[in-house]
XYZ file of C-alpha atoms in Angstrom:
174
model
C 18.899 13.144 -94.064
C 21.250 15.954 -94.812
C 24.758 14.654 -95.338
C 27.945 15.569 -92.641
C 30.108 18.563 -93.551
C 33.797 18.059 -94.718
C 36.353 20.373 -94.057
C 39.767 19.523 -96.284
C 42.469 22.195 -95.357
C 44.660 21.003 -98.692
C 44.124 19.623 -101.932
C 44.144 15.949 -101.629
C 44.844 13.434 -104.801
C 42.211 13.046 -107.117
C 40.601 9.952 -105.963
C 40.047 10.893 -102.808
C 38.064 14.150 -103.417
C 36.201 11.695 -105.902
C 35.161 9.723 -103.264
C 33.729 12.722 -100.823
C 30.894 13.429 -102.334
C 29.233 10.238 -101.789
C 29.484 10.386 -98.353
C 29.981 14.158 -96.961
C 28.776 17.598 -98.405
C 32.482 19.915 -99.108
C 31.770 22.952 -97.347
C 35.150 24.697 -99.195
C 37.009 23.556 -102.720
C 40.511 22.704 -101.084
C 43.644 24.845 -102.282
C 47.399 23.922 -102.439
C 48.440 26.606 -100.314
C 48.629 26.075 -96.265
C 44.684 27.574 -94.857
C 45.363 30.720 -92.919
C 43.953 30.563 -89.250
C 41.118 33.051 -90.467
C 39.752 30.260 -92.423
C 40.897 27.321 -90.596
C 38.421 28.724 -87.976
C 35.748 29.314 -90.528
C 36.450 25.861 -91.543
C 36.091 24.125 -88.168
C 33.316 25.816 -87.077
C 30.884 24.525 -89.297
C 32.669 21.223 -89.789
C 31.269 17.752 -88.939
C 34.675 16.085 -90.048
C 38.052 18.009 -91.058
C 40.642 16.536 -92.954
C 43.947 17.972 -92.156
C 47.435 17.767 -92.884
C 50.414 18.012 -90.990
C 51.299 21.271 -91.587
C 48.069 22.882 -89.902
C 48.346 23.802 -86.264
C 45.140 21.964 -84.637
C 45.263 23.697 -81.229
C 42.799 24.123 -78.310
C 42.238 27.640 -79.523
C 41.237 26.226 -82.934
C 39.033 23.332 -81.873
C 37.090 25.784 -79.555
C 35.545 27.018 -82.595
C 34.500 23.332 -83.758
C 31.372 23.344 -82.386
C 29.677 20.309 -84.021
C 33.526 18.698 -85.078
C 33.137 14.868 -84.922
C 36.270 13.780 -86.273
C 39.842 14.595 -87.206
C 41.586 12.667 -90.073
C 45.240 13.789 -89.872
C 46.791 12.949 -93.772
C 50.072 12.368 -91.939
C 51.711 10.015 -89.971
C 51.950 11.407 -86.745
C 49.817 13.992 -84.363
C 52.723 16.731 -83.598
C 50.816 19.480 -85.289
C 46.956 18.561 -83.366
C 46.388 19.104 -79.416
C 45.278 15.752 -78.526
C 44.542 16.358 -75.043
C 42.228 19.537 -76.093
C 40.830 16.962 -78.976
C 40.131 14.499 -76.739
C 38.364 16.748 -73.648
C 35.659 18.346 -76.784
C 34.806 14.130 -77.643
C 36.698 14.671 -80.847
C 38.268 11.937 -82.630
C 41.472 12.151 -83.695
C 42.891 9.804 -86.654
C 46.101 9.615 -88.823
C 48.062 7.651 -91.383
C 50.567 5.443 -89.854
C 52.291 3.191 -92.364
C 51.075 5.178 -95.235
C 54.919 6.348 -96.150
C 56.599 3.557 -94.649
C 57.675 1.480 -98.289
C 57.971 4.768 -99.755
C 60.379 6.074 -97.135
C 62.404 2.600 -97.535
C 62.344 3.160 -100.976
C 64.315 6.846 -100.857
C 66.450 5.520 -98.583
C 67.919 3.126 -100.829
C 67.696 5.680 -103.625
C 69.669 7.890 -101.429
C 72.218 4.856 -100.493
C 72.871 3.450 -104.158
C 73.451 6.880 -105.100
C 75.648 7.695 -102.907
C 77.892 4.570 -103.508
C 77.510 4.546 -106.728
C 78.284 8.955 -107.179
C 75.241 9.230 -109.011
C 74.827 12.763 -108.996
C 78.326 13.177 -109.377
C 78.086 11.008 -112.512
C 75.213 13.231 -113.915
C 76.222 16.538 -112.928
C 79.367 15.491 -114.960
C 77.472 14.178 -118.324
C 74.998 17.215 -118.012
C 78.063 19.829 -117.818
C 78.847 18.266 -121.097
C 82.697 18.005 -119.553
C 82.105 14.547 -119.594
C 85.178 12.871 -121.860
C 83.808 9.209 -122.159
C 83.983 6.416 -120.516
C 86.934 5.286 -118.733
C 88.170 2.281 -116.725
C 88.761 4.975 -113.307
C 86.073 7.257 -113.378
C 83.318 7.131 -110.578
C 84.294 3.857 -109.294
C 82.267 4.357 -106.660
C 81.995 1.569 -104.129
C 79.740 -1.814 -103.649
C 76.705 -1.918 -101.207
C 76.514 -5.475 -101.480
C 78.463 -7.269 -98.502
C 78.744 -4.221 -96.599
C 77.246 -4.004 -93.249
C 74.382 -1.876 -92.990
C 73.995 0.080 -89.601
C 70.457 1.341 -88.783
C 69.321 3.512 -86.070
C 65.984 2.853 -84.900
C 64.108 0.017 -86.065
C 60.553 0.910 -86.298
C 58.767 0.200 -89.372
C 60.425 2.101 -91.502
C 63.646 1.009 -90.072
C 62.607 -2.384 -90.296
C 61.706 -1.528 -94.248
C 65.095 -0.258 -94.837
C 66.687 -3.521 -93.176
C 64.001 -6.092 -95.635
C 65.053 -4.491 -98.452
C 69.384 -5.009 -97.224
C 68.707 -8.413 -97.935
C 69.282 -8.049 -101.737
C 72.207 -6.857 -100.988
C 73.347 -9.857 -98.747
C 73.908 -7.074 -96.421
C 74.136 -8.199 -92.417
C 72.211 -5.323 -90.431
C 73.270 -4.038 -87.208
């Protein structure tokens, strides 16, 4: 038995396109650059399975090529870019990534926070400029996270993620 057809529209990490082969035949080597429609069509046409990512514009126009398409892995979190209605009417199934950035999401947020309290880039700009007199008792004070209040709009998972992580602060969350 011949083995299903995989469309990737973007170069995926390394593991993953080691894994493919075991399971599907690659009808295209995947680039880094965004498919053009042209060969998004070309791709879906002949596609059992497409892997797509968030940046390609899944419409009904596009899936009316797909004439054998079984199944659409988004490699995103959401479906804003695939016409899930139109999907849905061809028997397509239509997949995604939910909590796959949710840690690393938390993670740049408190990256983002700590540097921002503590005037990181400030700080480096500063050394890098090669301004920078030496150390001194004033300079870039900055301010302390810990104790503070944390305020958090929207607690989904990521929110939630952010608000876990407060907690090593001793921060109360509102």
């Amino acid at each position: 038995m011949e083995s299903p057809t995989l469309y990737i529209t973007r170069l995926l990490p390394q593991p993953v396109l080691n894994a493919i082969p075991r399971h599907y035949r690659m009808l295209t080597e995947p680039t880094d650059r965004p498919p053009t429609v042209e060969e998004l069509g070309r791709g879906f046409a002949r596609a059992d399975a497409v892997i797509c990512t968030l940046t390609d514009r899944i419409d009904a126009a596009l899936l009316s090529h797909a004439r054998k398409l079984k199944v659409i892995a988004n490699y995103a979190v959401g479906f804003n870019n695939i016409d899930l209605p139109a999907a849905t009417q061809r028997g397509i199934v239509v997949t995604n990534t939910p909590d796959v950035l949710t840690d690393a999401t938390a993670d740049l947020t408190w990256t983002l926070v700590l540097a921002l309290a503590r005037r990181l880039v400030e700080g480096d700009t500063w050394v890098r400029s090669g301004s920078w007199p030496g150390w001194a008792p004033t300079q870039l004070l900055g301010a302390d996270v810990s104790g503070k209040t944390l305020g958090i709009v929207g607690m989904g998972r990521i929110g939630q993620a952010v608000a876990q992580r407060a907690s090593g602060f001793r921060m109360p969350v509102i």
